[in-house]
Amino acid sequence: MEPQQILFLVILAAALALFVSEKLRIDLVALLTLLALTLTGILGPKDALAGFSSEPAIIVAAVFVLSAGLSATGITDRIGAGIARAAGGSEWRTIAVVMPATALLAAFSHHVMITAMMLPILMRLAREQKLAASRLLMPMSLAASLGTTLTLFSAPAFLLANDLLKRSGDPGLDIFAITPVGAVLVLLGTTYMLLARWLVPKRDGEAPQGDYLKLERYYTELVIIPGSPWIGRRRGEFEQAFHERLQVVDWLRHGLRRPRQHAGGELEAGDVLLVRASPDEIASIKDEPGLALHAVAKYGEQPGEDHQTELLGEEQLVQAVVAPRSEFVGRSVANIDFLRNLGVVVVGLWRREGWLHGELSEMTLEEGDLLVLWGRQQNFEPLATHHGFLMLMPFEGREKPRRRAPLALAIMAASVAAAATELLAPQIAFLAGAVAMVLSRCVDIERAYQAIDVRIFVMIAGVIPLGIAMEKTGTAGLIADLLLAHAADWSPLALLLVMFGVAALLTQILSDAATTVLLAPIALALAQGLGLSPVPFVVCTAMGAVASFLTPIGHHGNLLILTAGQYTFGDFLRVGMPLTLGIALASAWLSRWLWLGGPLLPGAGG
């Protein structure tokens, strides 16, 4: 063994120890490894920094922004709600609908984002249909991870594997090259969870910590403004258009509750609708044509004195809890006159029990009521110490430009099409899509930057040099030669299973990207030693890094559902072991068929 190889193995062992111990963040470990390879002379500066301009790093960052655009415009929420409706009320039907749909979403987005989106939807569905949450969350999380095997850009592992193939002189893979394998894995996973769902324990689950501050619905008032397209249309049409977003509770005209609340009544300018809405809907209502928050329209546009003038010029939303024995208890919103006395406007209200009717301004406040206040930042500062409020909290609602949803969907589709048809290089296609999302205001620039997981970007850019060093020092070839010496008579199928299995075990302590970077060069050298195409060996290695479900720490999505589903470590091992074995065999068999000319059916020859 040469001195450079020994030095590289020392650096590799130190990096693995830091990755496993988690004493330092993974992105920092990747940067330290990069510096170590450079300072020891194993790599030059150009190779050491190649990861930051690499195709995988750029595509991953761009996909985060594209996913943020789909989320910001409400597309993912709408799809998630549609999935929940189609799931019905039975456990098997929910699994049969949720798993393929979740996998398809994860194929064009980030699987952790999809898991986070589906988590509250399934928790609510489980409560409403009296189903065990644990029976739904694990299949959903597994499907989100399996969905990353449907396209090349949905998991960093496949992007890194493809990057290695290109650097070795291979033409590389197109973005749907692994789709046949992924489709079979999704079908296999869905069938397995339907037949073996009895392996998953029945537990109701619990809300993640902090959810007591994340309320799902508030009462607020919407007003039909002059010139609104809703004037002359029926209330039933309004409710149908907003049935997934708002729940109409009451209908007022000229400050009085309408005696007839039927769906056939026609809306007029100035009508006020008392609705129950999510925080995002309250924050987004100003983007809806012909509608406005009643309190904002009533007070914000009226010229007044002092703080009332142009109140909404630098506005923000804040939540405030009415304190016990507060001076506000027993008084109505109008009687308190929040605008004149406190410089803010009440635009929403949440109450633990009971339904509210009538005009929001006439409602009598109670202890524990949570008010949504709209005003300038400087006006909230004195409220933080006001004895009438128990606490002030940020309002979690985010504006969603839903009218741009078709545009966001078109941008995503155009990016995928441009990459798939090779009209543009994949990294350019997705980068152009990310820029288009921002320029079209589907997602604002601040949210776009926030959506990019810098840790993953830096980690990918930092571990790519590790793979380059493994090739340059000949360490990959050395390990492959040792493997060949002991497995020269093994069939290609057995060797593909070995590469999948090693990756499946290593990814339980490392990320899928780090596992692929370490093992893919060995798979490449092994294939070259056998005189076979390297594609199936590299793909199977990446599949093992992505699609192994042995522990809850192997995938970030599993960590999201761990507490919510009240799962144990043994639950994942019991359910995941048979599934991972089936996935390993399917991946190796299909890879041999696609890229080595092996038989598709057992006993078919070839």
Coordinates of C-alpha atoms in Angstrom, one line a residue:
M1 CA 0.0 0.0 0.0
E2 CA 1.4 3.4 -1.0
P3 CA 1.9 6.3 1.5
Q4 CA -0.8 8.4 -0.2
Q5 CA -3.3 5.5 0.2
I6 CA -2.4 5.1 3.9
L7 CA -2.8 8.9 4.4
F8 CA -6.1 8.9 2.6
L9 CA -7.4 6.0 4.7
V10 CA -6.4 7.8 7.9
I11 CA -8.4 10.9 6.7
L12 CA -11.3 8.7 5.7
A13 CA -11.4 7.0 9.1
A14 CA -11.3 10.3 10.9
A15 CA -14.1 11.6 8.7
L16 CA -16.2 8.5 9.3
A17 CA -15.7 8.7 13.1
L18 CA -16.9 12.4 13.1
F19 CA -19.8 11.5 10.9
V20 CA -20.9 8.7 13.2
S21 CA -20.3 10.5 16.5
E22 CA -22.2 13.6 15.3
K23 CA -20.0 15.7 17.5
L24 CA -19.7 18.1 14.6
R25 CA -22.3 19.0 12.0
I26 CA -22.1 16.9 8.8
D27 CA -21.4 20.0 6.6
L28 CA -18.5 21.0 8.9
V29 CA -17.1 17.5 8.8
A30 CA -17.3 17.6 5.0
L31 CA -15.4 20.9 4.9
L32 CA -12.7 19.7 7.3
T33 CA -12.3 16.6 5.2
L34 CA -11.9 18.8 2.1
L35 CA -9.2 20.9 3.8
A36 CA -7.4 17.8 5.0
L37 CA -7.2 16.3 1.5
T38 CA -5.9 19.6 0.2
L39 CA -3.4 20.4 2.9
T40 CA -1.9 16.9 2.7
G41 CA -1.4 17.3 -1.1
I42 CA -3.8 14.4 -2.0
L43 CA -5.9 16.8 -4.0
G44 CA -5.2 20.2 -5.6
P45 CA -7.4 23.2 -5.0
K46 CA -9.3 22.7 -8.3
D47 CA -10.3 19.1 -7.4
A48 CA -10.9 20.0 -3.8
L49 CA -13.4 22.8 -4.7
A50 CA -15.0 21.0 -7.6
G51 CA -18.0 19.9 -5.6
F52 CA -19.3 23.5 -5.2
S53 CA -19.8 23.9 -8.9
S54 CA -20.7 20.3 -9.5
E55 CA -23.9 19.2 -11.1
P56 CA -25.3 17.4 -8.0
A57 CA -24.8 20.4 -5.7
I58 CA -26.4 22.9 -8.2
I59 CA -29.4 20.6 -8.9
V60 CA -30.1 19.9 -5.2
A61 CA -30.1 23.6 -4.4
A62 CA -32.3 24.4 -7.4
V63 CA -34.8 21.6 -6.5
F64 CA -35.1 23.0 -3.0
V65 CA -36.2 26.4 -4.6
L66 CA -38.6 24.7 -7.1
S67 CA -40.2 22.7 -4.2
A68 CA -40.6 25.9 -2.2
G69 CA -42.4 27.5 -5.2
L70 CA -44.8 24.5 -5.3
S71 CA -45.4 24.8 -1.6
A72 CA -45.7 28.6 -1.5
T73 CA -48.4 28.7 -4.2
G74 CA -50.4 26.0 -2.3
I75 CA -50.0 23.2 -4.9
T76 CA -48.6 20.7 -2.4
D77 CA -51.3 21.6 0.1
R78 CA -54.0 21.1 -2.4
I79 CA -52.6 17.8 -3.6
G80 CA -52.2 16.6 0.0
A81 CA -55.8 17.5 0.8
G82 CA -56.9 15.7 -2.3
I83 CA -55.0 12.6 -1.3
A84 CA -56.7 12.7 2.1
R85 CA -60.1 12.9 0.5
A86 CA -59.4 10.0 -1.8
A87 CA -58.1 7.9 1.1
G88 CA -61.5 7.5 2.5
G89 CA -62.1 6.0 6.0
S90 CA -60.5 2.6 5.9
E91 CA -56.9 1.7 6.8
W92 CA -56.1 -0.4 3.7
R93 CA -57.6 2.2 1.3
T94 CA -55.6 5.0 2.9
I95 CA -52.4 3.1 2.5
A96 CA -53.2 2.1 -1.0
V97 CA -53.9 5.8 -2.0
V98 CA -51.3 7.6 0.2
M99 CA -48.2 5.5 -0.7
P100 CA -48.2 5.8 -4.5
A101 CA -49.3 9.5 -4.4
T102 CA -46.7 10.4 -1.8
A103 CA -44.0 8.6 -3.8
L104 CA -45.0 10.5 -6.9
L105 CA -44.8 13.8 -5.1
A106 CA -41.4 12.9 -3.7
A107 CA -40.1 12.1 -7.2
F108 CA -40.3 15.8 -8.1
S109 CA -39.7 17.4 -4.8
H110 CA -37.7 16.8 -1.6
H111 CA -38.9 13.8 0.3
V112 CA -38.5 15.4 3.7
M113 CA -40.7 18.3 2.7
I114 CA -43.3 15.9 1.4
T115 CA -43.2 13.9 4.7
A116 CA -43.6 17.1 6.7
M117 CA -46.5 18.1 4.5
M118 CA -48.3 14.8 4.8
L119 CA -47.7 14.4 8.5
P120 CA -50.4 16.8 9.8
I121 CA -52.8 15.7 7.1
L122 CA -52.6 12.0 8.1
M123 CA -52.7 12.8 11.8
R124 CA -56.0 14.8 11.3
L125 CA -57.3 12.0 9.0
A126 CA -56.5 9.4 11.7
R127 CA -58.4 11.5 14.4
E128 CA -61.4 12.0 12.2
Q129 CA -61.7 8.4 11.0
K130 CA -60.6 6.9 14.3
L131 CA -57.6 5.1 12.7
A132 CA -54.3 4.3 14.4
A133 CA -51.9 7.0 13.3
S134 CA -48.9 4.7 13.5
R135 CA -50.5 2.5 10.8
L136 CA -50.5 5.4 8.4
L137 CA -47.4 7.4 9.1
M138 CA -44.8 4.7 8.6
P139 CA -46.1 3.6 5.2
M140 CA -46.2 7.3 4.1
S141 CA -42.6 7.9 5.2
L142 CA -41.4 4.8 3.4
A143 CA -43.3 5.9 0.3
A144 CA -41.6 9.3 0.4
S145 CA -38.2 7.7 0.5
L146 CA -39.1 5.2 -2.2
G147 CA -40.3 8.1 -4.4
T148 CA -36.7 9.3 -4.6
T149 CA -35.9 6.3 -6.7
L150 CA -38.2 7.4 -9.4
T151 CA -36.1 10.2 -10.8
L152 CA -32.4 10.9 -10.9
F153 CA -32.7 14.4 -9.3
S154 CA -34.9 13.5 -6.4
A155 CA -32.0 12.1 -4.2
P156 CA -28.4 13.4 -3.9
A157 CA -27.1 9.8 -4.0
F158 CA -28.2 9.3 -7.6
L159 CA -26.9 12.7 -8.7
L160 CA -23.5 11.8 -7.2
A161 CA -23.5 8.3 -8.8
N162 CA -24.3 9.9 -12.2
D163 CA -21.5 12.4 -11.6
L164 CA -19.0 9.6 -11.0
L165 CA -20.1 7.8 -14.1
K166 CA -19.6 10.9 -16.2
R167 CA -16.1 11.5 -14.7
S168 CA -15.1 8.0 -15.6
G169 CA -16.0 8.6 -19.3
D170 CA -19.4 6.9 -19.3
P171 CA -22.2 8.9 -21.0
G172 CA -24.1 9.0 -17.7
L173 CA -27.9 8.6 -17.2
D174 CA -30.9 10.6 -18.1
I175 CA -33.2 11.8 -15.4
F176 CA -35.7 9.0 -15.9
A177 CA -33.2 6.1 -16.4
I178 CA -33.9 4.6 -13.0
T179 CA -37.7 5.1 -13.2
P180 CA -38.4 1.4 -14.2
V181 CA -36.6 0.3 -11.0
G182 CA -38.2 2.9 -8.9
A183 CA -41.7 2.1 -10.1
V184 CA -41.3 -1.5 -9.2
L185 CA -40.0 -0.6 -5.8
V186 CA -42.9 1.7 -5.1
L187 CA -45.3 -1.1 -6.2
L188 CA -43.4 -3.6 -4.0
G189 CA -43.4 -1.3 -1.0
T190 CA -47.2 -0.5 -1.3
T191 CA -48.1 -4.2 -1.7
Y192 CA -45.8 -5.2 1.2
M193 CA -47.4 -2.5 3.6
L194 CA -50.9 -3.6 2.6
L195 CA -50.2 -7.3 3.3
A196 CA -47.9 -6.9 6.3
R197 CA -49.4 -3.8 7.9
W198 CA -50.1 -6.0 11.0
L199 CA -46.4 -5.7 11.7
V200 CA -46.9 -2.0 12.4
P201 CA -48.1 -1.5 16.0
K202 CA -51.4 0.3 16.5
R203 CA -50.8 3.5 18.4
D204 CA -52.7 6.8 18.2
G205 CA -49.7 8.9 18.1
E206 CA -49.1 12.4 19.5
A207 CA -48.7 15.9 18.2
P208 CA -45.1 17.1 17.8
Q209 CA -43.8 19.4 20.5
G210 CA -44.8 23.0 19.9
D211 CA -48.0 22.3 18.1
Y212 CA -50.1 23.8 20.9
L213 CA -49.1 27.2 19.4
K214 CA -49.8 26.1 15.9
L215 CA -53.6 26.3 15.7
E216 CA -55.3 25.1 12.6
R217 CA -58.3 27.4 12.3
Y218 CA -59.1 31.0 13.5
Y219 CA -62.3 33.0 13.1
T220 CA -61.9 36.0 10.9
E221 CA -64.2 38.2 8.7
L222 CA -64.0 38.7 5.0
V223 CA -65.7 41.6 3.2
I224 CA -66.9 41.7 -0.4
I225 CA -65.3 44.9 -1.7
P226 CA -66.8 47.1 -4.4
G227 CA -66.2 45.8 -7.9
S228 CA -65.6 42.3 -6.6
P229 CA -66.2 39.4 -9.0
W230 CA -68.2 37.7 -6.2
I231 CA -71.0 40.4 -6.4
G232 CA -74.2 38.8 -7.6
R233 CA -72.9 35.2 -7.2
R234 CA -74.4 32.7 -4.8
R235 CA -73.0 31.9 -1.4
G236 CA -72.9 28.3 -2.4
E237 CA -70.5 29.1 -5.3
F238 CA -68.3 30.9 -2.8
E239 CA -68.3 28.0 -0.4
Q240 CA -67.5 25.5 -3.2
A241 CA -64.6 27.6 -4.5
F242 CA -63.1 27.9 -1.0
H243 CA -64.2 24.6 0.5
E244 CA -60.7 23.3 1.0
R245 CA -59.5 26.6 2.5
L246 CA -62.3 28.3 4.4
Q247 CA -65.4 27.4 6.3
V248 CA -68.2 30.0 6.2
V249 CA -69.8 30.2 9.7
D250 CA -72.0 33.3 9.3
W251 CA -73.2 35.9 6.8
L252 CA -73.8 39.6 7.7
R253 CA -75.2 42.5 5.7
H254 CA -75.2 46.1 7.0
G255 CA -73.9 44.8 10.4
L256 CA -76.9 42.4 10.8
R257 CA -76.9 38.6 10.6
R258 CA -78.8 37.5 7.6
P259 CA -82.0 35.5 8.6
R260 CA -81.7 33.2 5.6
Q261 CA -78.2 31.6 5.3
H262 CA -79.1 29.3 2.4
A263 CA -76.6 28.6 -0.4
G264 CA -78.8 30.2 -3.0
G265 CA -78.5 33.7 -1.6
E266 CA -76.6 36.3 -3.7
L267 CA -73.6 38.2 -2.3
E268 CA -73.5 42.0 -2.4
A269 CA -70.8 44.6 -2.0
G270 CA -70.2 45.2 1.7
D271 CA -71.4 41.7 2.8
V272 CA -69.3 40.3 5.6
L273 CA -68.6 36.6 5.9
L274 CA -67.5 35.2 9.2
V275 CA -65.2 32.3 8.4
R276 CA -62.8 29.8 10.0
A277 CA -59.5 29.9 8.2
S278 CA -55.9 28.7 8.6
P279 CA -53.1 31.1 9.4
D280 CA -51.8 30.9 5.8
E281 CA -55.2 31.8 4.5
I282 CA -55.5 34.8 6.7
A283 CA -52.1 36.0 5.6
S284 CA -52.9 35.3 1.9
I285 CA -56.4 36.8 1.7
K286 CA -55.1 40.1 0.3
D287 CA -54.1 38.3 -2.8
E288 CA -57.6 37.1 -3.5
P289 CA -59.5 39.4 -6.0
G290 CA -62.5 41.0 -4.6
L291 CA -62.0 40.0 -0.9
A292 CA -60.4 41.7 2.1
L293 CA -60.1 41.3 5.8
H294 CA -63.0 43.2 7.1
A295 CA -61.1 44.9 9.9
V296 CA -58.4 46.0 7.6
A297 CA -60.8 47.4 5.0
K298 CA -62.9 49.1 7.7
Y299 CA -60.0 50.8 9.6
G300 CA -57.0 50.7 7.4
E301 CA -58.3 52.8 4.6
Q302 CA -60.0 55.5 6.7
P303 CA -57.9 58.6 7.3
G304 CA -57.5 59.4 10.9
E305 CA -55.3 61.0 13.5
D306 CA -51.9 60.0 14.6
H307 CA -51.4 56.3 14.5
Q308 CA -54.5 55.6 12.5
T309 CA -53.1 57.3 9.4
E310 CA -51.8 54.7 6.9
L311 CA -51.9 52.1 9.7
L312 CA -51.1 49.3 7.3
G313 CA -48.0 50.8 5.7
E314 CA -45.6 48.6 7.6
E315 CA -48.0 46.0 8.9
Q316 CA -47.5 42.6 10.5
L317 CA -49.6 39.9 12.2
V318 CA -49.1 39.0 15.8
Q319 CA -51.0 36.6 18.2
A320 CA -52.0 37.8 21.7
V321 CA -53.6 35.7 24.5
V322 CA -56.2 37.4 26.7
A323 CA -54.9 37.0 30.3
P324 CA -56.9 35.8 33.2
R325 CA -58.6 38.7 35.0
S326 CA -57.7 40.9 32.1
E327 CA -59.5 44.2 31.7
F328 CA -60.6 43.0 28.3
V329 CA -62.6 40.0 29.7
G330 CA -66.4 40.6 29.3
R331 CA -65.9 43.5 26.9
S332 CA -66.5 43.4 23.1
V333 CA -63.8 44.1 20.5
A334 CA -65.7 47.3 19.5
N335 CA -66.0 48.5 23.1
I336 CA -62.3 48.2 23.7
D337 CA -61.5 50.0 20.5
F338 CA -58.2 48.4 19.8
L339 CA -57.3 50.8 17.0
R340 CA -57.7 54.0 19.0
N341 CA -56.3 52.7 22.3
L342 CA -53.7 50.3 21.3
G343 CA -52.9 51.1 17.6
V344 CA -53.7 47.7 16.3
V345 CA -56.7 46.0 14.6
V346 CA -58.2 42.6 15.5
V347 CA -58.5 40.5 12.4
G348 CA -59.0 37.1 13.9
L349 CA -60.0 35.2 17.0
W350 CA -59.5 31.6 18.3
R351 CA -61.5 30.2 21.2
R352 CA -61.0 26.7 22.6
E353 CA -64.6 25.8 22.8
G354 CA -67.9 26.7 21.1
W355 CA -68.9 28.2 17.8
L356 CA -69.0 31.9 17.2
H357 CA -71.7 33.8 15.3
G358 CA -72.3 37.4 14.5
E359 CA -69.9 40.3 13.9
L360 CA -66.4 39.8 15.2
S361 CA -66.3 43.3 16.7
E362 CA -69.3 42.6 18.8
M363 CA -68.0 39.3 20.3
T364 CA -67.4 39.4 24.1
L365 CA -63.8 38.3 25.0
E366 CA -63.1 35.5 27.4
E367 CA -60.0 34.4 29.3
G368 CA -57.7 32.4 27.0
D369 CA -59.1 33.9 23.8
L370 CA -56.3 34.2 21.2
L371 CA -56.5 37.3 19.1
V372 CA -54.8 37.9 15.7
L373 CA -53.7 41.5 15.7
W374 CA -52.7 43.6 12.7
G375 CA -50.6 46.7 13.0
R376 CA -47.2 48.3 12.9
Q377 CA -44.2 46.8 14.6
Q378 CA -43.7 49.8 16.9
N379 CA -47.3 49.5 18.1
F380 CA -46.7 45.9 19.3
E381 CA -43.7 46.8 21.5
P382 CA -45.9 48.3 24.3
L383 CA -48.4 45.4 24.0
A384 CA -45.7 42.9 25.0
T385 CA -45.8 44.3 28.6
H386 CA -49.5 45.1 28.7
H387 CA -51.1 43.4 31.7
G388 CA -54.2 42.6 29.7
F389 CA -52.4 40.0 27.6
L390 CA -50.8 36.9 28.8
M391 CA -48.3 36.7 26.0
L392 CA -47.6 37.8 22.4
M393 CA -46.5 35.3 19.8
P394 CA -45.5 35.5 16.2
F395 CA -48.3 34.6 13.8
E396 CA -47.2 31.6 11.8
G397 CA -49.2 32.3 8.7
R398 CA -47.4 32.8 5.4
E399 CA -48.8 34.4 2.3
K400 CA -49.5 32.0 -0.5
P401 CA -49.8 33.5 -4.0
R402 CA -52.3 30.8 -5.1
R403 CA -53.1 32.6 -8.3
R404 CA -49.6 31.8 -9.5
A405 CA -50.1 28.1 -8.8
P406 CA -50.5 27.2 -12.5
L407 CA -47.4 29.2 -13.4
A408 CA -45.4 27.4 -10.6
L409 CA -46.5 24.0 -11.9
A410 CA -45.6 25.1 -15.5
I411 CA -42.1 26.1 -14.4
M412 CA -41.5 22.8 -12.7
A413 CA -42.8 20.8 -15.7
A414 CA -40.7 22.9 -18.1
S415 CA -37.5 22.4 -16.0
V416 CA -38.1 18.6 -15.9
A417 CA -38.9 18.5 -19.6
A418 CA -35.8 20.6 -20.6
A419 CA -33.6 18.2 -18.5
A420 CA -35.2 15.0 -19.8
T421 CA -35.1 16.0 -23.4
E422 CA -31.5 17.3 -23.0
L423 CA -32.6 20.6 -24.4
L424 CA -30.5 22.0 -21.5
A425 CA -28.0 20.4 -19.3
P426 CA -29.8 19.2 -16.1
Q427 CA -28.1 21.6 -13.8
I428 CA -28.9 24.6 -16.1
A429 CA -32.5 23.4 -16.6
F430 CA -33.2 23.3 -12.9
L431 CA -31.2 26.4 -12.1
A432 CA -33.3 28.3 -14.7
G433 CA -36.5 26.9 -13.2
A434 CA -35.4 28.1 -9.7
V435 CA -34.7 31.6 -11.0
A436 CA -38.0 31.6 -12.9
M437 CA -39.8 30.8 -9.7
V438 CA -38.4 33.9 -8.0
L439 CA -38.8 36.2 -11.0
S440 CA -42.4 35.2 -11.4
R441 CA -43.0 35.8 -7.7
C442 CA -44.2 32.3 -7.1
V443 CA -41.8 32.4 -4.2
D444 CA -40.0 35.4 -2.8
I445 CA -36.2 35.6 -2.7
E446 CA -36.0 35.4 1.1
R447 CA -38.1 32.2 1.2
A448 CA -36.2 30.7 -1.7
Y449 CA -32.9 31.1 0.2
Q450 CA -34.5 29.8 3.4
A451 CA -35.7 26.7 1.5
I452 CA -32.2 25.7 0.5
D453 CA -30.8 23.4 3.1
V454 CA -27.3 24.8 3.2
R455 CA -26.1 21.8 5.3
I456 CA -27.0 19.4 2.5
F457 CA -25.5 21.6 -0.2
V458 CA -22.2 22.0 1.6
M459 CA -22.1 18.4 2.6
I460 CA -22.5 17.3 -1.0
A461 CA -19.9 19.8 -2.2
G462 CA -17.6 18.7 0.6
V463 CA -17.8 14.9 0.1
I464 CA -17.4 14.9 -3.7
P465 CA -13.6 15.5 -3.2
L466 CA -13.6 12.4 -1.0
G467 CA -14.7 10.3 -3.9
I468 CA -12.2 12.0 -6.2
A469 CA -9.4 11.2 -3.8
M470 CA -10.5 7.6 -3.5
E471 CA -10.1 7.3 -7.2
K472 CA -6.9 9.3 -7.6
T473 CA -5.0 7.5 -4.8
G474 CA -6.0 4.1 -6.2
T475 CA -7.8 3.2 -3.0
A476 CA -11.0 2.3 -4.8
G477 CA -9.1 0.0 -7.2
L478 CA -7.3 -1.6 -4.3
I479 CA -10.5 -2.4 -2.4
A480 CA -12.1 -3.7 -5.6
D481 CA -9.1 -6.0 -6.3
L482 CA -9.4 -7.4 -2.8
L483 CA -13.2 -8.0 -3.4
L484 CA -12.5 -9.6 -6.8
A485 CA -9.9 -11.9 -5.3
H486 CA -12.5 -13.4 -3.0
A487 CA -15.5 -13.2 -5.3
A488 CA -14.1 -13.7 -8.8
D489 CA -16.5 -16.7 -9.4
W490 CA -19.6 -14.9 -8.1
S491 CA -22.3 -14.1 -10.5
P492 CA -23.0 -10.4 -11.4
L493 CA -26.3 -10.7 -9.5
A494 CA -24.6 -11.7 -6.3
L495 CA -22.1 -8.9 -6.6
L496 CA -24.9 -6.4 -7.2
L497 CA -26.6 -7.7 -4.0
V498 CA -23.3 -7.3 -2.1
M499 CA -22.9 -3.6 -3.2
F500 CA -26.5 -2.9 -2.3
G501 CA -26.1 -4.7 1.1
V502 CA -22.9 -2.8 2.1
A503 CA -24.5 0.5 1.1
A504 CA -27.7 -0.4 3.0
L505 CA -25.7 -1.0 6.2
L506 CA -23.4 2.0 5.9
T507 CA -26.3 4.4 5.2
Q508 CA -27.7 3.7 8.7
I509 CA -24.7 5.7 10.2
L510 CA -23.9 8.0 7.2
S511 CA -26.1 10.0 4.9
D512 CA -27.1 8.5 1.5
A513 CA -24.8 11.0 -0.2
A514 CA -21.7 10.2 1.9
T515 CA -22.4 6.4 1.5
T516 CA -22.6 6.8 -2.3
V517 CA -19.4 8.9 -2.5
L518 CA -17.5 6.2 -0.5
L519 CA -18.8 3.1 -2.2
A520 CA -19.6 4.1 -5.8
P521 CA -15.9 4.4 -6.8
I522 CA -15.4 0.8 -5.5
A523 CA -18.4 -0.4 -7.5
L524 CA -17.0 1.4 -10.6
A525 CA -13.6 -0.3 -10.1
L526 CA -15.3 -3.7 -9.5
A527 CA -17.3 -3.4 -12.7
Q528 CA -14.2 -2.4 -14.7
G529 CA -12.3 -5.4 -13.2
L530 CA -15.0 -7.7 -14.4
G531 CA -15.2 -6.0 -17.8
L532 CA -18.9 -5.2 -17.3
S533 CA -20.9 -2.0 -17.6
P534 CA -20.4 0.1 -14.4
V535 CA -23.9 1.5 -14.5
P536 CA -25.8 -1.3 -12.6
F537 CA -23.1 -1.6 -10.0
V538 CA -23.1 2.2 -9.3
V539 CA -26.9 2.4 -9.4
C540 CA -27.4 -0.6 -7.0
T541 CA -25.0 1.1 -4.6
A542 CA -27.0 4.3 -4.7
M543 CA -30.2 2.3 -4.3
G544 CA -28.8 0.6 -1.2
A545 CA -28.0 4.1 0.2
V546 CA -31.4 5.5 -0.5
A547 CA -33.9 2.6 -0.2
S548 CA -32.9 0.7 3.0
F549 CA -35.3 0.9 5.9
L550 CA -33.6 -0.8 8.9
T551 CA -33.6 2.0 11.5
P552 CA -35.4 5.3 12.1
I553 CA -32.1 7.2 11.7
G554 CA -31.4 5.9 8.2
H555 CA -33.7 8.6 6.7
H556 CA -34.6 12.1 7.8
G557 CA -38.2 11.5 7.0
N558 CA -38.4 8.7 9.6
L559 CA -37.2 11.0 12.3
L560 CA -40.1 13.4 11.6
I561 CA -42.7 10.6 12.3
L562 CA -40.8 8.9 15.1
T563 CA -42.5 10.9 17.9
A564 CA -45.7 11.5 16.1
G565 CA -46.3 7.8 15.6
Q566 CA -44.8 6.8 19.0
Y567 CA -42.5 4.3 17.2
T568 CA -39.6 2.4 18.7
F569 CA -36.3 1.4 17.1
G570 CA -37.6 -2.2 17.0
D571 CA -40.7 -1.2 15.0
F572 CA -38.6 0.0 12.1
L573 CA -36.3 -3.0 12.2
R574 CA -39.3 -5.5 12.3
V575 CA -41.1 -3.8 9.4
G576 CA -38.0 -2.7 7.4
M577 CA -35.9 -5.8 7.4
P578 CA -38.2 -7.9 5.1
L579 CA -38.9 -4.9 2.9
T580 CA -35.2 -4.0 2.5
L581 CA -34.4 -7.6 1.5
G582 CA -37.2 -7.5 -1.1
I583 CA -36.0 -4.1 -2.4
A584 CA -32.4 -5.4 -2.6
L585 CA -33.4 -8.4 -4.7
A586 CA -35.7 -6.3 -7.0
S587 CA -33.0 -3.6 -7.5
A588 CA -30.2 -6.1 -8.3
W589 CA -32.5 -8.1 -10.6
L590 CA -33.8 -5.2 -12.6
S591 CA -30.4 -3.5 -12.8
R592 CA -29.0 -6.7 -14.3
W593 CA -31.9 -6.8 -16.8
L594 CA -31.7 -3.1 -17.8
W595 CA -27.9 -2.7 -18.1
L596 CA -26.3 -6.2 -18.3
G597 CA -28.9 -8.0 -20.6
G598 CA -30.0 -10.4 -17.9
P599 CA -33.4 -12.1 -17.9
L600 CA -36.4 -10.2 -16.7
L601 CA -38.2 -13.4 -15.6
P602 CA -36.6 -16.2 -13.5
G603 CA -35.6 -19.2 -15.6
A604 CA -36.0 -17.2 -18.9
G605 CA -32.3 -17.6 -19.7
G606 CA -29.9 -14.9 -20.9

